[in-house]
């Protein structure tokens, strides 16, 4: 009896579709650096780049990314506001904020806006990739310090005496507050943020109430000192 050995057909490996990444940052060098980091991964691909919130909205509509890498400091509407604009376009969209700003100032705001993670740019490529992987896997990514702080907030154990009054401001008020601290007038702030001067004045009134300040000069002085303090601390 003759037996013929049949060569088993090799099964072709199943290649899963690469996850699409959208990079939103107003600095071309930063976008290029993140694009190179993504390109080095066999299962990821850059589906688009954007320099502001409007470009980001168009890129989400056309590219349908799996993950958006979002900077906070964008011309016009901030990254926080941009996140809120993008989520209705693609519900469930994963957003990871990659920012130069101190996480203690922005991480919780970013999560409340709808982001799933926050990592500082100076952490380097390895940490940024770790954050991307975590967010793509459906996890929330923040530092241990911020995680502990968030837990304290939920359990009501955060010491109110150590909390900054600035934390009481809404994201938009916080944005206006920073512009005031940089010496910009109501008209200039309105132009930068694409708001009416009247809206900016309403934010000023609300900020004075929350910060327990009586006059506009007091608000300006407070904001300038706050911005200077952040700059001196490297935030």
Coordinates of N, CA and C in Angstrom, one line a residue:
X1 N 0.9 -1.2 0.0 CA 0.0 0.0 0.0 C 0.9 1.2 0.0
X2 N 0.6 2.1 -1.0 CA 1.4 3.3 -1.1 C 0.7 4.4 -0.4
X3 N 1.5 5.1 0.4 CA 0.9 6.3 1.1 C 1.6 7.5 0.5
X4 N 0.8 8.5 0.2 CA 1.3 9.7 -0.4 C 1.2 10.8 0.7
X5 N 2.3 11.4 1.1 CA 2.3 12.4 2.1 C 1.9 13.7 1.4
X6 N 0.8 14.2 2.0 CA 0.3 15.5 1.4 C 0.9 16.6 2.3
X7 N 1.4 17.6 1.6 CA 1.9 18.8 2.3 C 0.7 19.6 2.8
X8 N 0.7 19.9 4.0 CA -0.4 20.7 4.6 C -0.2 22.2 4.1
X9 N -1.3 22.7 3.7 CA -1.3 24.1 3.2 C -1.1 25.0 4.4
X10 N -0.2 25.8 4.3 CA 0.1 26.8 5.3 C -1.0 27.8 5.4
X11 N -1.6 28.0 6.6 CA -2.6 29.0 6.7 C -2.0 30.4 6.7
X12 N -2.6 31.2 6.0 CA -2.1 32.6 6.0 C -2.4 33.3 7.3
X13 N -1.5 33.9 7.9 CA -1.7 34.6 9.2 C -2.8 35.7 9.0
X14 N -3.7 35.7 10.0 CA -4.7 36.7 9.9 C -4.1 38.1 10.3
X15 N -4.2 39.0 9.4 CA -3.6 40.3 9.7 C -4.7 41.3 10.0
X16 N -4.7 41.7 11.3 CA -5.8 42.6 11.7 C -5.5 44.0 11.2
X17 N -6.5 44.8 11.0 CA -6.4 46.1 10.5 C -5.6 47.0 11.5
X18 N -4.8 47.8 10.9 CA -4.0 48.7 11.8 C -4.9 49.8 12.4
X19 N -4.6 50.1 13.6 CA -5.4 51.2 14.3 C -5.0 52.5 13.7
X20 N -6.0 53.3 13.5 CA -5.8 54.6 12.8 C -5.6 55.7 13.9
X21 N -4.5 56.5 13.8 CA -4.2 57.6 14.7 C -4.3 58.9 14.1
X22 N -5.0 59.9 14.7 CA -5.0 61.2 14.2 C -4.2 62.1 15.2
X23 N -3.3 62.9 14.7 CA -2.4 63.8 15.5 C -2.9 65.2 15.4
X24 N -3.2 65.8 16.6 CA -3.7 67.2 16.6 C -2.7 68.0 17.4
X25 N -1.9 68.9 16.8 CA -0.9 69.7 17.5 C -0.6 70.8 16.5
X26 N -0.4 72.1 17.1 CA -0.1 73.2 16.2 C 1.4 73.3 15.9
X27 N 2.2 72.5 16.4 CA 3.6 72.5 16.1 C 4.0 71.4 15.1
X28 N 4.4 71.7 13.9 CA 4.7 70.7 12.9 C 5.8 69.7 13.4
X29 N 6.8 70.2 14.1 CA 7.9 69.3 14.5 C 7.3 68.3 15.5
X30 N 6.4 68.7 16.4 CA 5.8 67.7 17.3 C 4.9 66.7 16.6
X31 N 4.2 67.2 15.6 CA 3.4 66.3 14.8 C 4.3 65.3 14.1
X32 N 5.4 65.7 13.5 CA 6.3 64.8 12.8 C 6.9 63.8 13.7
X33 N 7.2 64.3 14.9 CA 7.8 63.3 15.9 C 6.8 62.3 16.3
X34 N 5.6 62.6 16.6 CA 4.6 61.6 16.9 C 4.3 60.7 15.7
X35 N 4.3 61.3 14.5 CA 4.0 60.5 13.3 C 5.1 59.4 13.2
X36 N 6.3 59.8 13.4 CA 7.4 58.8 13.3 C 7.3 57.7 14.4
X37 N 6.9 58.1 15.6 CA 6.7 57.2 16.7 C 5.6 56.2 16.3
X38 N 4.5 56.6 15.7 CA 3.4 55.8 15.3 C 3.9 54.9 14.1
X39 N 4.6 55.5 13.2 CA 5.0 54.7 12.0 C 5.9 53.5 12.3
X40 N 6.6 53.6 13.5 CA 7.5 52.5 13.9 C 6.7 51.3 14.4
X41 N 5.4 51.5 14.6 CA 4.6 50.4 15.2 C 3.9 49.6 14.0
X42 N 4.0 48.3 14.0 CA 3.5 47.6 12.9 C 1.9 47.5 12.8
X43 N 1.3 47.8 13.9 CA -0.1 47.7 14.0 C -0.8 49.1 14.1
X44 N -0.1 50.2 13.9 CA -0.7 51.5 13.9 C -0.3 52.3 12.6
X45 N -1.2 53.2 12.3 CA -1.0 54.0 11.1 C -1.5 55.4 11.4
X46 N -0.8 56.5 10.9 CA -1.4 57.8 11.0 C -2.4 58.1 9.9
X47 N -3.6 58.4 10.3 CA -4.6 58.6 9.3 C -4.8 60.1 9.0
X48 N -4.2 61.0 9.7 CA -4.3 62.4 9.5 C -3.6 63.2 10.5
X49 N -3.4 64.5 10.2 CA -2.8 65.5 11.1 C -3.6 66.7 11.0
X50 N -3.6 67.5 12.2 CA -4.4 68.7 12.2 C -3.7 69.7 13.1
X51 N -3.8 71.0 12.8 CA -3.1 72.0 13.5 C -4.1 72.8 14.4
X52 N -5.4 72.6 14.3 CA -6.4 73.3 15.1 C -7.6 72.5 15.2
X53 N -8.6 73.0 15.9 CA -9.8 72.2 16.1 C -10.7 72.0 14.9
X54 N -10.7 73.0 14.0 CA -11.4 72.9 12.7 C -10.9 71.8 11.8
X55 N -9.5 71.8 11.7 CA -8.9 70.7 10.9 C -9.1 69.4 11.6
X56 N -9.1 69.4 12.9 CA -9.4 68.1 13.6 C -10.8 67.6 13.3
X57 N -11.7 68.4 13.3 CA -13.1 68.0 13.1 C -13.3 67.4 11.7
X58 N -12.6 68.1 10.7 CA -12.7 67.5 9.3 C -12.0 66.2 9.2
X59 N -10.9 66.1 9.9 CA -10.1 64.8 9.9 C -10.8 63.7 10.5
X60 N -11.6 64.0 11.6 CA -12.3 62.9 12.3 C -13.5 62.5 11.3
X61 N -14.1 63.4 10.7 CA -15.2 63.1 9.8 C -14.8 62.2 8.6
X62 N -13.6 62.5 8.1 CA -13.2 61.8 6.9 C -12.3 60.5 7.2
X63 N -11.5 60.6 8.3 CA -10.6 59.5 8.6 C -11.1 58.5 9.6
X64 N -12.1 58.9 10.4 CA -12.7 58.0 11.4 C -11.6 57.3 12.2
X65 N -10.7 58.0 12.9 CA -9.6 57.4 13.6 C -10.0 56.6 14.8
X66 N -9.2 55.7 15.3 CA -9.4 54.9 16.5 C -8.9 55.7 17.7
X67 N -8.0 56.6 17.5 CA -7.4 57.3 18.6 C -6.9 58.7 18.1
X68 N -7.2 59.7 18.9 CA -6.8 61.1 18.6 C -5.7 61.4 19.7
X69 N -4.6 61.9 19.2 CA -3.5 62.4 20.1 C -3.7 63.9 20.1
X70 N -4.1 64.5 21.2 CA -4.6 65.9 21.3 C -3.7 66.8 22.2
X71 N -3.3 67.9 21.6 CA -2.6 68.9 22.4 C -3.6 69.8 23.0
X72 N -3.2 70.4 24.2 CA -4.1 71.4 24.8 C -4.0 72.8 24.2
X73 N -2.8 73.2 23.9 CA -2.6 74.6 23.4 C -2.8 74.6 21.9
X74 N -4.0 75.0 21.5 CA -4.2 75.1 20.0 C -4.7 76.5 19.7
X75 N -4.4 77.0 18.5 CA -4.9 78.4 18.2 C -6.4 78.3 18.1
X76 N -7.1 79.4 18.5 CA -8.6 79.4 18.6 C -9.1 78.6 19.8
X77 N -9.9 77.7 19.5 CA -10.5 76.9 20.6 C -9.4 75.9 21.2
X78 N -9.4 75.8 22.5 CA -8.3 75.0 23.1 C -8.6 73.5 22.9
X79 N -7.6 72.7 23.2 CA -7.7 71.2 23.1 C -8.9 70.7 23.9
X80 N -9.1 71.3 25.0 CA -10.2 70.8 25.9 C -11.6 71.0 25.2
X81 N -11.7 72.2 24.6 CA -13.0 72.5 23.8 C -13.0 71.6 22.6
X82 N -11.9 71.4 21.9 CA -11.8 70.6 20.7 C -12.3 69.1 21.0
X83 N -11.9 68.6 22.2 CA -12.4 67.3 22.6 C -13.9 67.2 22.6
X84 N -14.5 68.2 23.2 CA -15.9 68.3 23.4 C -16.6 68.4 22.0
X85 N -15.9 69.0 21.0 CA -16.5 69.1 19.7 C -16.4 67.8 18.9
X86 N -15.3 67.0 19.1 CA -15.1 65.8 18.4 C -16.0 64.7 18.8
X87 N -16.2 64.5 20.1 CA -17.0 63.4 20.5 C -18.4 63.2 19.9
X88 N -19.1 64.3 19.7 CA -20.4 64.1 19.1 C -20.3 63.6 17.6
X89 N -19.2 64.0 17.0 CA -19.0 63.5 15.6 C -18.7 62.1 15.5
X90 N -18.0 61.5 16.5 CA -17.7 60.1 16.5 C -17.8 59.6 18.0
X91 N -19.0 59.3 18.4 CA -19.2 58.9 19.8 C -18.3 57.7 20.2
X92 N -17.7 57.7 21.3 CA -16.8 56.6 21.8 C -15.4 56.8 21.3
X93 N -15.1 57.9 20.6 CA -13.8 58.1 20.1 C -12.8 58.2 21.3
X94 N -11.7 57.5 21.1 CA -10.6 57.5 22.2 C -9.7 58.7 22.0
X95 N -9.5 59.5 23.0 CA -8.6 60.7 22.9 C -7.6 60.6 24.0
X96 N -6.3 60.8 23.6 CA -5.2 60.9 24.6 C -4.6 62.3 24.5
X97 N -4.6 63.0 25.6 CA -4.0 64.3 25.6 C -2.5 64.2 25.8
X98 N -1.7 64.8 24.9 CA -0.3 64.8 25.1 C 0.1 66.3 25.1
X99 N 0.5 66.8 26.3 CA 0.7 68.2 26.5 C 2.0 68.6 27.2
X100 N 2.4 69.8 27.0 CA 3.6 70.3 27.7 C 3.1 70.8 29.1
X101 N 1.8 71.0 29.3 CA 1.3 71.6 30.5 C 1.3 70.6 31.7
X102 N 1.5 71.1 32.9 CA 1.6 70.3 34.1 C 0.2 69.5 34.2
X103 N 0.3 68.2 34.4 CA -0.8 67.4 34.5 C -1.7 67.8 35.7
X104 N -1.1 68.4 36.8 CA -1.9 68.8 37.9 C -2.9 69.9 37.6
X105 N -2.6 70.6 36.5 CA -3.5 71.7 36.1 C -4.6 71.2 35.1
X106 N -4.2 70.2 34.3 CA -5.1 69.9 33.1 C -5.6 68.5 33.1
X107 N -5.0 67.5 33.8 CA -5.4 66.1 33.6 C -6.9 65.9 33.9
X108 N -7.3 66.4 35.1 CA -8.7 66.2 35.5 C -9.7 66.9 34.5
X109 N -9.3 68.1 34.1 CA -10.1 68.8 33.1 C -10.2 68.0 31.8
X110 N -9.1 67.4 31.4 CA -9.1 66.7 30.1 C -10.0 65.5 30.2
X111 N -10.0 64.8 31.4 CA -10.8 63.6 31.6 C -12.3 64.0 31.6
X112 N -12.6 65.1 32.3 CA -14.0 65.6 32.3 C -14.5 66.0 30.9
X113 N -13.6 66.5 30.1 CA -13.9 66.9 28.7 C -14.2 65.7 27.9
X114 N -13.7 64.5 28.3 CA -14.0 63.3 27.5 C -12.7 62.5 27.1
X115 N -11.6 63.0 27.4 CA -10.3 62.3 27.1 C -10.2 61.0 28.0
X116 N -9.5 60.1 27.5 CA -9.3 58.8 28.3 C -7.9 58.8 28.9
X117 N -7.1 59.8 28.6 CA -5.7 59.7 29.2 C -5.0 61.1 29.1
X118 N -4.0 61.2 29.9 CA -3.2 62.4 29.8 C -1.7 62.1 30.1
X119 N -0.8 62.5 29.2 CA 0.6 62.3 29.4 C 1.3 63.5 29.0
X120 N 2.4 63.9 29.7 CA 3.2 65.1 29.4 C 4.2 64.8 28.3
X121 N 4.4 65.7 27.4 CA 5.3 65.5 26.3 C 6.7 65.2 26.7
X122 N 7.2 65.7 27.8 CA 8.6 65.5 28.3 C 8.8 64.1 28.8
X123 N 7.7 63.3 28.9 CA 7.8 61.9 29.4 C 8.6 61.0 28.4
X124 N 8.6 61.4 27.1 CA 9.3 60.7 26.1 C 8.5 59.6 25.4
X125 N 9.1 59.1 24.3 CA 8.3 58.2 23.4 C 7.9 56.9 24.0
X126 N 8.7 56.3 24.9 CA 8.3 55.1 25.5 C 7.0 55.2 26.3
X127 N 7.0 56.3 27.1 CA 5.8 56.5 28.0 C 4.6 56.9 27.2
X128 N 4.8 57.7 26.1 CA 3.7 58.1 25.3 C 3.1 56.9 24.6
X129 N 3.9 56.0 24.1 CA 3.4 54.8 23.5 C 2.7 53.9 24.5
X130 N 3.2 53.8 25.7 CA 2.5 53.1 26.8 C 1.1 53.6 27.0
X131 N 1.0 55.0 27.0 CA -0.3 55.6 27.2 C -1.2 55.3 26.0
X132 N -0.7 55.4 24.8 CA -1.5 55.1 23.6 C -2.0 53.7 23.7
X133 N -1.2 52.7 24.0 CA -1.6 51.3 24.1 C -2.7 51.1 25.1
X134 N -2.5 51.8 26.2 CA -3.5 51.6 27.3 C -4.9 52.2 26.9
X135 N -4.9 53.4 26.3 CA -6.1 54.0 25.8 C -6.8 53.2 24.7
X136 N -6.0 52.7 23.8 CA -6.5 51.9 22.7 C -7.2 50.6 23.2
X137 N -6.7 50.1 24.4 CA -7.2 48.9 25.0 C -8.4 49.2 25.9
X138 N -8.9 50.5 25.9 CA -10.1 50.8 26.6 C -9.8 51.3 28.0
X139 N -8.6 51.4 28.4 CA -8.2 51.8 29.7 C -8.1 53.4 29.8
X140 N -8.1 53.8 31.1 CA -7.8 55.3 31.3 C -6.3 55.4 31.8
X141 N -5.6 56.3 31.2 CA -4.2 56.4 31.5 C -3.9 57.8 32.1
X142 N -3.4 57.8 33.4 CA -2.9 59.0 34.0 C -1.8 58.6 34.9
X143 N -1.0 59.5 35.4 CA 0.0 59.2 36.4 C -0.5 58.7 37.7
X144 N 0.3 58.0 38.5 CA -0.2 57.5 39.8 C -0.6 58.7 40.7
X145 N 0.1 59.8 40.6 CA -0.2 61.0 41.4 C -1.6 61.5 41.1
X146 N -1.9 61.6 39.8 CA -3.2 62.1 39.4 C -4.3 61.1 39.7
X147 N -4.0 59.8 39.5 CA -5.0 58.8 39.8 C -5.4 58.8 41.3
X148 N -4.4 59.0 42.2 CA -4.7 59.1 43.6 C -5.5 60.4 43.9
X149 N -5.2 61.4 43.2 CA -5.9 62.7 43.4 C -7.4 62.6 43.0
X150 N -7.6 61.9 41.9 CA -9.0 61.7 41.4 C -9.8 60.8 42.4
X151 N -9.1 59.8 42.9 CA -9.8 58.9 43.9 C -10.2 59.7 45.1
X152 N -9.3 60.6 45.5 CA -9.6 61.4 46.7 C -10.8 62.3 46.4
X153 N -10.9 62.8 45.2 CA -12.1 63.6 44.8 C -13.4 62.8 44.9
X154 N -13.3 61.6 44.4 CA -14.5 60.8 44.4 C -14.9 60.4 45.8
X155 N -14.0 60.1 46.6 CA -14.3 59.7 48.0 C -14.5 60.9 49.0
X156 N -14.3 62.1 48.5 CA -14.4 63.3 49.3 C -13.3 63.5 50.3
X157 N -12.2 62.9 50.0 CA -11.1 63.0 51.0 C -10.1 64.1 50.7
X158 N -10.2 64.7 49.5 CA -9.3 65.8 49.2 C -9.4 66.9 50.1
X159 N -8.3 67.4 50.5 CA -8.2 68.6 51.5 C -8.6 69.8 50.7
X160 N -9.7 70.4 51.0 CA -10.2 71.6 50.3 C -9.2 72.8 50.6
X161 N -8.5 72.8 51.7 CA -7.6 73.9 52.0 C -6.4 73.9 51.0
X162 N -6.1 72.7 50.4 CA -4.9 72.7 49.5 C -5.4 72.8 48.0
X163 N -6.7 72.8 47.8 CA -7.2 73.0 46.4 C -7.1 74.4 46.0
X164 N -6.7 74.7 44.8 CA -6.6 76.1 44.3 C -8.0 76.6 43.9
X165 N -8.3 77.8 44.2 CA -9.6 78.4 43.8 C -9.8 78.3 42.3
X166 N -8.7 78.3 41.5 CA -8.7 78.3 40.1 C -9.4 77.0 39.6
X167 N -9.4 76.0 40.4 CA -10.0 74.7 40.0 C -11.5 74.9 39.9
X168 N -12.1 75.9 40.5 CA -13.5 76.1 40.5 C -14.0 76.7 39.1
X169 N -13.0 77.2 38.3 CA -13.4 77.8 37.0 C -13.7 76.7 36.0
X170 N -14.7 77.0 35.1 CA -15.0 76.1 34.1 C -13.8 76.1 33.1
X171 N -13.8 75.1 32.1 CA -12.7 75.1 31.2 C -12.6 76.4 30.4
X172 N -13.7 76.9 30.0 CA -13.7 78.2 29.2 C -13.3 79.3 30.0
X173 N -13.8 79.4 31.3 CA -13.3 80.5 32.2 C -11.8 80.4 32.5
X174 N -11.3 79.1 32.6 CA -9.9 78.9 32.9 C -9.1 79.4 31.7
X175 N -9.6 79.2 30.5 CA -8.9 79.6 29.3 C -8.8 81.1 29.2
X176 N -10.0 81.8 29.5 CA -10.0 83.3 29.5 C -9.1 83.8 30.6
X177 N -9.1 83.2 31.8 CA -8.3 83.6 32.9 C -6.8 83.6 32.5
X178 N -6.4 82.6 31.8 CA -5.0 82.5 31.4 C -4.6 83.7 30.4
X179 N -5.5 83.9 29.5 CA -5.3 85.1 28.6 C -5.2 86.4 29.4
X180 N -6.1 86.5 30.4 CA -6.0 87.8 31.2 C -4.7 87.9 31.9
X181 N -4.2 86.7 32.4 CA -2.9 86.7 33.0 C -1.7 87.0 32.1
X182 N -1.9 86.8 30.8 CA -0.9 87.1 29.8 C -1.0 88.6 29.3
X183 N -1.9 89.3 29.9 CA -2.0 90.7 29.6 C -2.9 91.1 28.4
X184 N -3.8 90.1 28.0 CA -4.6 90.4 26.8 C -5.9 91.1 27.3
X185 N -6.4 92.0 26.5 CA -7.6 92.8 26.7 C -8.8 91.9 26.4
X186 N -10.0 92.4 26.8 CA -11.3 91.7 26.4 C -11.4 91.5 24.9
X187 N -11.1 92.6 24.2 CA -11.2 92.5 22.7 C -10.3 91.5 22.1
X188 N -9.0 91.5 22.6 CA -8.0 90.5 22.1 C -8.4 89.1 22.5
X189 N -8.9 88.8 23.7 CA -9.3 87.5 24.1 C -10.5 87.0 23.2
X190 N -11.4 87.9 23.0 CA -12.6 87.6 22.2 C -12.2 87.2 20.7
X191 N -11.2 87.9 20.2 CA -10.7 87.5 18.8 C -10.0 86.2 18.8
X192 N -9.2 85.9 19.8 CA -8.4 84.7 19.9 C -9.3 83.5 20.0
X193 N -10.3 83.6 20.9 CA -11.2 82.5 21.2 C -12.4 82.4 20.4
X194 N -12.6 83.4 19.5 CA -13.8 83.4 18.6 C -15.0 83.6 19.4
X195 N -15.0 84.5 20.4 CA -16.1 84.8 21.2 C -16.5 86.2 21.1
X196 N -17.7 86.6 21.5 CA -18.0 88.0 21.5 C -17.4 88.7 22.8
X197 N -17.2 90.0 22.7 CA -16.6 90.7 23.8 C -17.6 90.6 25.0
X198 N -18.9 90.6 24.7 CA -19.9 90.4 25.8 C -19.7 89.1 26.6
X199 N -19.5 88.0 25.8 CA -19.3 86.7 26.4 C -18.1 86.7 27.3
X200 N -17.0 87.3 26.9 CA -15.8 87.4 27.6 C -16.0 88.2 28.9
X201 N -16.8 89.2 28.9 CA -17.1 90.0 30.0 C -18.0 89.2 31.0
X202 N -18.9 88.4 30.5 CA -19.7 87.5 31.4 C -18.7 86.5 32.1
X203 N -17.8 86.0 31.4 CA -16.8 85.1 32.1 C -16.0 85.8 33.1
X204 N -15.7 87.1 32.9 CA -14.9 87.9 33.9 C -15.8 88.0 35.2
X205 N -17.0 88.3 35.0 CA -17.9 88.5 36.2 C -18.0 87.2 37.0
X206 N -18.2 86.0 36.2 CA -18.3 84.8 36.9 C -17.0 84.4 37.6
X207 N -15.8 84.7 37.0 CA -14.5 84.4 37.6 C -14.3 85.2 38.9
X208 N -14.7 86.5 38.9 CA -14.6 87.3 40.1 C -15.4 86.7 41.2
X209 N -16.6 86.3 40.9 CA -17.4 85.7 42.0 C -16.8 84.4 42.5
X210 N -16.3 83.5 41.7 CA -15.7 82.3 42.1 C -14.4 82.5 42.8
X211 N -13.6 83.5 42.4 CA -12.3 83.7 43.1 C -12.4 84.7 44.2
X212 N -13.7 85.2 44.5 CA -14.0 86.1 45.6 C -13.2 87.4 45.5
X213 N -13.2 87.9 44.2 CA -12.6 89.2 43.9 C -13.6 90.2 43.6
X214 N -13.4 91.5 44.0 CA -14.4 92.5 43.9 C -14.3 93.3 42.6
X215 N -13.1 93.5 42.1 CA -13.0 94.4 40.9 C -12.2 93.8 39.8
X216 N -12.3 94.3 38.6 CA -11.6 93.8 37.5 C -10.0 93.9 37.7
X217 N -9.5 95.1 38.2 CA -8.1 95.1 38.4 C -7.6 94.0 39.4
X218 N -8.4 93.7 40.3 CA -8.0 92.6 41.2 C -7.9 91.3 40.5
X219 N -8.9 91.1 39.5 CA -8.9 89.8 38.7 C -7.6 89.8 37.9
X220 N -7.3 90.9 37.2 CA -6.1 91.0 36.4 C -4.8 90.7 37.2
X221 N -4.7 91.3 38.4 CA -3.6 91.1 39.2 C -3.5 89.7 39.6
X222 N -4.6 89.1 40.0 CA -4.6 87.7 40.4 C -4.2 86.8 39.3
X223 N -4.7 87.0 38.1 CA -4.4 86.2 36.9 C -2.9 86.3 36.5
X224 N -2.4 87.6 36.6 CA -1.0 87.8 36.2 C -0.1 87.0 37.1
X225 N -0.4 87.1 38.4 CA 0.5 86.5 39.4 C 0.4 85.0 39.3
X226 N -0.8 84.4 38.9 CA -1.0 83.0 38.8 C -0.2 82.5 37.6
X227 N -0.3 83.2 36.4 CA 0.5 82.8 35.2 C 2.0 82.9 35.5
X228 N 2.4 83.9 36.1 CA 3.8 84.1 36.4 C 4.3 82.9 37.3
X229 N 3.5 82.5 38.3 CA 3.9 81.5 39.2 C 4.0 80.1 38.4
X230 N 3.1 79.9 37.5 CA 3.1 78.7 36.7 C 4.4 78.7 35.8
X231 N 4.7 79.9 35.3 CA 5.9 79.9 34.4 C 7.2 79.7 35.2
X232 N 7.2 80.2 36.4 CA 8.5 80.1 37.2 C 8.6 78.7 37.7
X233 N 7.5 77.9 37.8 CA 7.6 76.5 38.3 C 7.8 75.6 37.1
X234 N 7.8 76.1 35.9 CA 8.1 75.3 34.7 C 6.8 74.6 34.2
X235 N 5.6 75.0 34.6 CA 4.4 74.4 34.2 C 4.0 74.9 32.8

